[in-house]
Coordinates of C-alpha atoms and ligand atoms in Angstrom, one line a residue:
X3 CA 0.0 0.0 0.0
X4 CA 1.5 3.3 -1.0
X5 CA -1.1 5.3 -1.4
X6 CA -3.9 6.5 1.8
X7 CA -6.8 8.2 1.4
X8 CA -7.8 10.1 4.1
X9 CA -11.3 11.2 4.5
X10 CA -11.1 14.6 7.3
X11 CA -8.0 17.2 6.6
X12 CA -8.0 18.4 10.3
X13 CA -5.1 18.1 12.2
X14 CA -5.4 14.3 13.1
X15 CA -4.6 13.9 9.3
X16 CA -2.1 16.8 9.3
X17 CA -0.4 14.5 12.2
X18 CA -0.1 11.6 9.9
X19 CA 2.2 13.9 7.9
X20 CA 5.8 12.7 9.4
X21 CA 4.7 9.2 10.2
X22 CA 3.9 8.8 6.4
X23 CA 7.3 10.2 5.0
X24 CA 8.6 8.1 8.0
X25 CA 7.5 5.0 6.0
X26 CA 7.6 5.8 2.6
X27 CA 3.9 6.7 2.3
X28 CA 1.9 9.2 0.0
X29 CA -1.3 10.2 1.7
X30 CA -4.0 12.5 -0.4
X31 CA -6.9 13.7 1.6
X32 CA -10.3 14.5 1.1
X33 CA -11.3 17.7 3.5
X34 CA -13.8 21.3 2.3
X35 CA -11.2 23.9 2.6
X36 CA -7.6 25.0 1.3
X37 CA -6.7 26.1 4.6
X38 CA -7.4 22.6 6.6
X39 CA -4.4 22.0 8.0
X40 CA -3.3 18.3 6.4
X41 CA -3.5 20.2 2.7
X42 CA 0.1 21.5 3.5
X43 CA 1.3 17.9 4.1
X44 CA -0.4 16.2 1.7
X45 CA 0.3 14.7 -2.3
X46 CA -2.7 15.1 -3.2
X47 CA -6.1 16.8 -2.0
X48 CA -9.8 16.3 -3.0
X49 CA -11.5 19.7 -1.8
X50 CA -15.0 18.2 -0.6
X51 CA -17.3 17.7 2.3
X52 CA -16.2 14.4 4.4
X53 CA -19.9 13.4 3.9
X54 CA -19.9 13.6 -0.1
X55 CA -19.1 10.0 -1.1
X56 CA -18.8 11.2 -4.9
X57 CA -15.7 13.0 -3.5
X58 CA -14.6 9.8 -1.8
X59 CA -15.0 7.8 -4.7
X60 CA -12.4 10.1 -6.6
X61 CA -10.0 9.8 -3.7
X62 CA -10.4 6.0 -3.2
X63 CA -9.4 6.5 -7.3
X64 CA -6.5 8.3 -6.3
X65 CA -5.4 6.0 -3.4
X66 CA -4.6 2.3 -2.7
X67 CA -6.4 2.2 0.9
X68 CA -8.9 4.8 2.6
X69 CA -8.9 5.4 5.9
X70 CA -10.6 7.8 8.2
X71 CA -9.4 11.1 10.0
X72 CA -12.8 12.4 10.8
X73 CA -16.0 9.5 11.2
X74 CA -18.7 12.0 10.4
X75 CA -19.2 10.0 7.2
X76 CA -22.3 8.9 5.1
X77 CA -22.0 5.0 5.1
X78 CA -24.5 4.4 3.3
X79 CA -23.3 6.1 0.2
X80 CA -19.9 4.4 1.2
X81 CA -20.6 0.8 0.8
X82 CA -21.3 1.6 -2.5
X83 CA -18.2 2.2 -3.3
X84 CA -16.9 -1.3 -1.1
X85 CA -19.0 -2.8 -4.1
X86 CA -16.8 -1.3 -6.4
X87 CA -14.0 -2.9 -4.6
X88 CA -12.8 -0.2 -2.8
X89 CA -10.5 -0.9 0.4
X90 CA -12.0 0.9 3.7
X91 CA -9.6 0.6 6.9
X92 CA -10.6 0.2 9.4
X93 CA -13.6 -1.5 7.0
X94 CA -17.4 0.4 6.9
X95 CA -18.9 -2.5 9.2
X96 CA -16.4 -1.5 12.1
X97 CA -17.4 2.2 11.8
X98 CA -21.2 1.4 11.6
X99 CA -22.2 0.7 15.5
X100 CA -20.6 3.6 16.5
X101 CA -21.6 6.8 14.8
X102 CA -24.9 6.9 16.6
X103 CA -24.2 7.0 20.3
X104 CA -27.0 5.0 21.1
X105 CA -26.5 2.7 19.0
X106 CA -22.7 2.8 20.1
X107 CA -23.6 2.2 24.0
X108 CA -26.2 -0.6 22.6
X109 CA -23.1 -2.7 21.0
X110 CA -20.7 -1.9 23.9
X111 CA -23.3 -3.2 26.4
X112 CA -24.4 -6.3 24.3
X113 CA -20.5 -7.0 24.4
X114 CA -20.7 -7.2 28.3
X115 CA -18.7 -4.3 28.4
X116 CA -19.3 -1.9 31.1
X117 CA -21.0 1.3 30.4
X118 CA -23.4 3.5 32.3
X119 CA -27.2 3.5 32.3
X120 CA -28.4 5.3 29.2
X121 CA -31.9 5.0 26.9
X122 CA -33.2 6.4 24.0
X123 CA -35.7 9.0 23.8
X124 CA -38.7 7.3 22.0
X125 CA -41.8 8.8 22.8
X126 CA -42.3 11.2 25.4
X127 CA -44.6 9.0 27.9
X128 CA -42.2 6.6 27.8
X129 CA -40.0 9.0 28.7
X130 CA -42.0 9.1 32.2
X131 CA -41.6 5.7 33.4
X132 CA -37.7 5.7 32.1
X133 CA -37.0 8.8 34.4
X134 CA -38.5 7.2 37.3
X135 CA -35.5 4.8 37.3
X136 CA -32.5 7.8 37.1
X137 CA -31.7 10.7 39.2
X138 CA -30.7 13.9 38.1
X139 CA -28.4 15.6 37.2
X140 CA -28.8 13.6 34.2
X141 CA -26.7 13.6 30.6
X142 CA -28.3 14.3 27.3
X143 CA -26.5 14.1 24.8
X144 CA -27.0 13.8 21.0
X145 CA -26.8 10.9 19.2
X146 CA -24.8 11.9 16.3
X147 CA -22.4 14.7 15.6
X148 CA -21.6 15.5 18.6
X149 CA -17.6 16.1 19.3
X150 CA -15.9 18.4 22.1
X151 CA -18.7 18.1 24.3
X152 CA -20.8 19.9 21.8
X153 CA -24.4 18.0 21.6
X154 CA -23.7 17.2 25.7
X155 CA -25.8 18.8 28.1
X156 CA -26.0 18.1 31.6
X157 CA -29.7 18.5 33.1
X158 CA -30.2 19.6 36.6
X159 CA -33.7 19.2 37.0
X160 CA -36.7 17.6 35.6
X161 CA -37.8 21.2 34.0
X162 CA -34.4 21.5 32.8
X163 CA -35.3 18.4 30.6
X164 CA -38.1 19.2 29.5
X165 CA -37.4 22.9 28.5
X166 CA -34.4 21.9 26.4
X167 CA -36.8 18.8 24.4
X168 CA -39.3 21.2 24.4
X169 CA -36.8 23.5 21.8
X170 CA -35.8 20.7 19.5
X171 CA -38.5 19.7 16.6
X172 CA -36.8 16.0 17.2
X173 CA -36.6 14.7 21.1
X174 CA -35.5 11.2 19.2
X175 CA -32.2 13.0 18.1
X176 CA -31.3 12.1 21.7
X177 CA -29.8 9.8 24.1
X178 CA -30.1 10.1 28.3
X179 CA -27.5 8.8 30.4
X180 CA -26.8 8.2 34.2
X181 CA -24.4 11.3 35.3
X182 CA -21.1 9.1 36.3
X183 CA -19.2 11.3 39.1
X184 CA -16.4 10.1 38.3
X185 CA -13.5 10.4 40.2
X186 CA -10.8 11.1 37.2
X187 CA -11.7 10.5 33.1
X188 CA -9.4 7.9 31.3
X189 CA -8.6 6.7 27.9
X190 CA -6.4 4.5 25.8
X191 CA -5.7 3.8 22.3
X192 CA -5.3 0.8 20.7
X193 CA -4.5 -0.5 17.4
X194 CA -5.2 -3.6 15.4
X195 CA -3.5 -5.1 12.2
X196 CA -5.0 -6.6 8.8
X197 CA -3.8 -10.0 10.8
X198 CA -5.5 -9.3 14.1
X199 CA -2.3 -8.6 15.9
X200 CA -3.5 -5.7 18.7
X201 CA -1.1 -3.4 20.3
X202 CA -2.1 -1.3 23.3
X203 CA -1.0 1.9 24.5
X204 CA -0.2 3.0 28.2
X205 CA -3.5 4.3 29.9
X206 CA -4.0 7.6 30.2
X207 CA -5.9 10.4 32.4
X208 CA -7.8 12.8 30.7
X209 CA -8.8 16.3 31.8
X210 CA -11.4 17.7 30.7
X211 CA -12.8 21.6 31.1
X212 CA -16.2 22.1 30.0
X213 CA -16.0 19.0 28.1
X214 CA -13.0 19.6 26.5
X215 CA -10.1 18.0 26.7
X216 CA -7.3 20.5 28.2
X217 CA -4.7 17.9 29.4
X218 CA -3.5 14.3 29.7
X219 CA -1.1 12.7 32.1
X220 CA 0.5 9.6 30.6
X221 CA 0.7 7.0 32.2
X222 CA -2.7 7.8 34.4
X223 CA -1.7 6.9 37.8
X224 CA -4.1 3.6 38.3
X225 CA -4.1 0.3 40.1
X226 CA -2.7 -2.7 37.9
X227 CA -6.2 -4.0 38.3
X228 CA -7.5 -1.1 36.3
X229 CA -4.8 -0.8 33.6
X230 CA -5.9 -4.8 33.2
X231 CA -9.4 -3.4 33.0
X232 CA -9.2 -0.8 30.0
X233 CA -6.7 -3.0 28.2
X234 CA -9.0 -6.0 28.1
X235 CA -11.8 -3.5 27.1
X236 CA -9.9 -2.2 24.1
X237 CA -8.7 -6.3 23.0
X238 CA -12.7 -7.2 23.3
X239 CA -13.4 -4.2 21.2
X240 CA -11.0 -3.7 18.5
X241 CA -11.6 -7.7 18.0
X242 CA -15.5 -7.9 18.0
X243 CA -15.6 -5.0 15.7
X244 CA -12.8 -7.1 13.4
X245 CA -11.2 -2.9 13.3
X246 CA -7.9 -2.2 11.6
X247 CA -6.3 1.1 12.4
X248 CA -6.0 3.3 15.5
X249 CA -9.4 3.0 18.1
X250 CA -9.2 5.9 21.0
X251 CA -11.6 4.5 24.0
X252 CA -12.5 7.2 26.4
X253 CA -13.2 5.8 30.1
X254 CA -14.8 6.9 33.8
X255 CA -12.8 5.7 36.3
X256 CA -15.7 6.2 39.1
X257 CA -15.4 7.2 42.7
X258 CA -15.4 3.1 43.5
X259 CA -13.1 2.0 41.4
X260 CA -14.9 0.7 38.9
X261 CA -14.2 1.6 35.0
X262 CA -16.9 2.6 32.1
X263 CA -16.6 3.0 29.0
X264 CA -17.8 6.3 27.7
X265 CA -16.8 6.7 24.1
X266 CA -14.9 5.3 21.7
X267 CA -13.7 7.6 18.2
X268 CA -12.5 4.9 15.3
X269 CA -9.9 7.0 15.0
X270 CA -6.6 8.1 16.1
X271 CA -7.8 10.7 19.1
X272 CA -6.3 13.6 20.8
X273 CA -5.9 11.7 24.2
X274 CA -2.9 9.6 21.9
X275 CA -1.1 12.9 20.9
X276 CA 1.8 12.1 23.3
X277 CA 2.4 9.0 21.7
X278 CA 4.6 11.6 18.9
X279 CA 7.0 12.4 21.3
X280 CA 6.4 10.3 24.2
X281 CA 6.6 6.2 22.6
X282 CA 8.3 4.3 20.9
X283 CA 5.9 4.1 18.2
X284 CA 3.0 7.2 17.4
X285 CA -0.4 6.4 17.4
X286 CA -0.1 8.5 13.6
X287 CA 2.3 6.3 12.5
X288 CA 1.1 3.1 13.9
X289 CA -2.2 3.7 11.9
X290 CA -0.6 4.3 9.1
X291 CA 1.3 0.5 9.5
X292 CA -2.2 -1.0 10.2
X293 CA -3.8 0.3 7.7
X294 CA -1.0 -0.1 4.8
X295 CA -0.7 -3.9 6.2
X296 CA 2.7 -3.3 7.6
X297 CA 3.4 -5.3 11.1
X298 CA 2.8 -3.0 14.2
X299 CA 5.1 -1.0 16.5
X300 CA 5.8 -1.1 20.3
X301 CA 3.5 1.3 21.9
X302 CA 5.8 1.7 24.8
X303 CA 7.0 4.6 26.4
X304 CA 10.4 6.1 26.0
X305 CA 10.3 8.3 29.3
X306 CA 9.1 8.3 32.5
X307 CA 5.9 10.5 32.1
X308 CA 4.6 12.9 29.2
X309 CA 1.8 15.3 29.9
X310 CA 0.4 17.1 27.0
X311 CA -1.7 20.3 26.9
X312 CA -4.1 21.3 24.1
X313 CA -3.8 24.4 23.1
X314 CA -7.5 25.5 22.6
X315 CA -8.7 28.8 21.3
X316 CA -9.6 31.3 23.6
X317 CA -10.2 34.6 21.4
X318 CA -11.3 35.3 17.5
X319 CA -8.2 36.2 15.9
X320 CA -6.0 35.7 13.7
X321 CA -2.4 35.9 15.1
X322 CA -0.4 33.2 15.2
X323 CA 1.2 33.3 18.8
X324 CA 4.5 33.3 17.5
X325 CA 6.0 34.6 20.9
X326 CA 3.9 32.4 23.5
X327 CA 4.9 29.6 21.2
X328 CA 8.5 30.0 21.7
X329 CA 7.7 30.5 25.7
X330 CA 6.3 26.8 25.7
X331 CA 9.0 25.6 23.5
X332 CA 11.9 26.6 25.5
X333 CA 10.5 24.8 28.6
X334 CA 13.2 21.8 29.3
X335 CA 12.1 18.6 27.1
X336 CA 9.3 19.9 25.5
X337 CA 7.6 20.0 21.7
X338 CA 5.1 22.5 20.8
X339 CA 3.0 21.0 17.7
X340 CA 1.1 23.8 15.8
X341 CA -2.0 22.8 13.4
X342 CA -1.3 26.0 11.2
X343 CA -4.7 27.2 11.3
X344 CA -5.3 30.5 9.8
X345 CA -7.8 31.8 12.3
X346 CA -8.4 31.2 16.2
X347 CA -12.2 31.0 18.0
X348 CA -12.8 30.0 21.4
X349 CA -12.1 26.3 22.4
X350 CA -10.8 25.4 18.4
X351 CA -7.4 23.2 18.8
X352 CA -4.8 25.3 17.6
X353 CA -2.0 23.0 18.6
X354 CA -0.6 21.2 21.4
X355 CA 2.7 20.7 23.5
X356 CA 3.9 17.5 25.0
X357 CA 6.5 18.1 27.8
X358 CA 8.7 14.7 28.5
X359 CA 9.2 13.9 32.2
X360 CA 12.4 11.5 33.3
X361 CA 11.1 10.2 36.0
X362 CA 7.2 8.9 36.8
X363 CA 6.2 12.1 39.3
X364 CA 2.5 12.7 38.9
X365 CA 2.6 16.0 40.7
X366 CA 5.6 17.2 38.6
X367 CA 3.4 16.4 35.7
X368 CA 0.6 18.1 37.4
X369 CA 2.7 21.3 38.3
X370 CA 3.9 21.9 34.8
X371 CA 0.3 21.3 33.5
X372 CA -0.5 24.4 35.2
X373 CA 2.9 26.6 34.2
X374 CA 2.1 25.4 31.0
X375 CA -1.4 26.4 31.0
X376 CA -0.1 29.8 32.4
X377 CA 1.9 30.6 29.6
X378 CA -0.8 29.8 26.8
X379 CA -4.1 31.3 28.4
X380 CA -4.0 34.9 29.2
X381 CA -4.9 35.3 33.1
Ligands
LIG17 P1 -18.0 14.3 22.9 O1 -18.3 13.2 21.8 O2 -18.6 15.6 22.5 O3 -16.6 14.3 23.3 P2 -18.6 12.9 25.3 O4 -19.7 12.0 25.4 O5 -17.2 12.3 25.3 O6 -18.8 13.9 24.1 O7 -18.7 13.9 26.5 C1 -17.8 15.0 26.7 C2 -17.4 15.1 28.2 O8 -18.7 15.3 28.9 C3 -16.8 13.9 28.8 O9 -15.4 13.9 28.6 C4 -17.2 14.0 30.3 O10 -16.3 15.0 30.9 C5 -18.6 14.6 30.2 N1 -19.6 13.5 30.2 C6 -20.1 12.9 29.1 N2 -20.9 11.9 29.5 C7 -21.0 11.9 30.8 C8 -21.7 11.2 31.8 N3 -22.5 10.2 31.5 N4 -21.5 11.5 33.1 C9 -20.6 12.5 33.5 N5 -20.0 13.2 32.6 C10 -20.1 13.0 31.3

């Protein structure tokens, strides 16, 4: 496989960038607009929607394999082009029980996998009964779509709930869940090969600010029992769903110990972007090896701790932070990665940094997370 179509030109593609020169690899992308940021990066670029499957057809022309940067795809118009004998990887049927949420948290629980108590919004005096069995606060959340906590909403109150379906012409767009309090957010990553070979990647601790992701501390500082836990979660997973490629699975670890899945992106995901500097292998490039059928790489980590910090939008504008940039960069062991957009807006990823730690010292790791943070967001 030489050639990898890309379907999304955000900067999860844009990331695949030196992992495909790494192994001799030509990737052309299919994204909407000249200034996504993978368009710099790659061979060849099909300007269109990520949900126009004419478009994909002209880039699975253009390409060897397809693969996805960005799920938010019409799969129905898709498996047309499987008919044609175009390669998907990972393939459609991995991607299909997980773009509706429900429908996600439906499979997950049918493979005995822990996950918290959700249902569907049918009809509104079903609704009723279903309530009587949950305590607010409660999540809704929609079903599809729905990425940086945008489409979550947490609901106080009964009259919350019913004020917020009240606005929407279509309550069934929706899914409610249990609130988890959890007692720290987790994920891993987790690849699979075209042979079934699956590599795992240290857990990690996500932190998230008004549903965002602003940090993560790699390793998460767990019992062996949990790290067993999300590790057998992601070899059940990527297996059942037969995937090939790079799977981010977001956790709760709650306040007894216990660990739930929340979501899982079939996808490399920004809870892996330490994996660049931090392991042995990326979670870029080892996508790139599933998917081209090359044998996988150790997901091990080459320090003692990495904590990366998004670098999120916090003003319209288009400047291009050259001198807080260069702050970050000349902290001791660090990499600043910056997407290239052309324009910021509030909470849009902009770029990250990933400082290396020698030794395993959580509240280091915690302490720089804040200098870090101190440097990027004006006070
Ligand atoms: P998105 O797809 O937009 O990332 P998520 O379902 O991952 O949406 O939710 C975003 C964040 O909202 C989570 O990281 C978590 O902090 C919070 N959240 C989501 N679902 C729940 C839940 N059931 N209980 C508590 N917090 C939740």
């Amino acid at each position: 496989m030489k050639r990898v179509g890309v379907i999304g030109g955000g900067q999860l593609a844009w990331m695949m960038g030196d992992a495909a020169k790494k192994l001799g690899v030509e990737l052309v992308v299919q994204t909407p607009s000249k200034s996504d940021p993978a368009v710099a990066i790659a061979q060849d670029t099909v300007f269109a929607s990520i949900d126009d499957a004419k478009a994909t057809e002209l880039l699975a022309q253009k390409s060897d394999v397809i693969t996805f940067e960005n799920e938010f795809v019409n799969l129905d118009a898709l498996s047309l082009l499987t008919n044609k004998g175009f390669i998907f990887r990972p393939k459609l049927a991995a991607l299909a029980p997980l773009l509706d949420k429900y429908h996600q948290r439906c499979y997950l629980r049918d493979l005995g996998l822990p996950v918290p108590q959700f249902f569907a919004i049918d009809d509104t005096e079903n609704l009723a009964s279903k309530l009587e069995h949950l305590d607010f606060p409660l999540v809704l959340k929609s079903r599809r779509h729905g990425y940086d906590g945008q489409g979550t909403f947490i609901i106080q109150d009964l009259t919350s709930l019913q004020q917020k379906l009240s606005q929407t012409a279509n309550q069934s767009q929706f899914l409610i869940e249990e609130f988890v309090p959890f007692e720290r957010e987790l994920a891993v990553i987790a690849a699979r090969s075209v042979n079934g070979e699956v590599v795992i990647y240290p857990v990690v601790e996500t932190q998230q600010e008004q549903q965002v992701c602003r940090r993560v501390i790699a390793p998460a500082d767990i019992t062996p029992n949990q790290i067993g836990q999300s590790r057998a979660i992601a070899h059940t997973l990527l297996n059942s769903l037969e995937a090939v490629g790079v799977f981010g699975i977001e956790l709760f670890l709650t306040v007894d110990g216990k660990i739930l899945v929340n979501e899982i992106a079939p996808r490399t995901h920004n809870s892996g972007h330490f994996s660049i500097d931090a392991c042995e292998t990326s979670q870029f490039e080892q996508h790139l090896r599933a998917v081209c059928g090359l044998p996988l790489g150790y997901p091990t980590l080459n320090c003692g701790m990495a904590i990366m910090v998004n670098l999120l939008g916090y003003e319209n504008s288009d400047s291009d932070y050259q001198s807080q940039r260069q702050q970050l960069a000349a902290i001791p062991q660090a990499t600043v990665h910056w997407y290239g957009k052309t324009e910021s807006r509030l909470g849009r990823k902009l770029g990250h940094v990933t400082v290396l730690l020698d030794e395993y010292n959580p509240e280091a790791a915690n302490h720089l997370a804040h200098a870090l943070e101190s440097i990027w967001y004006p006070s």
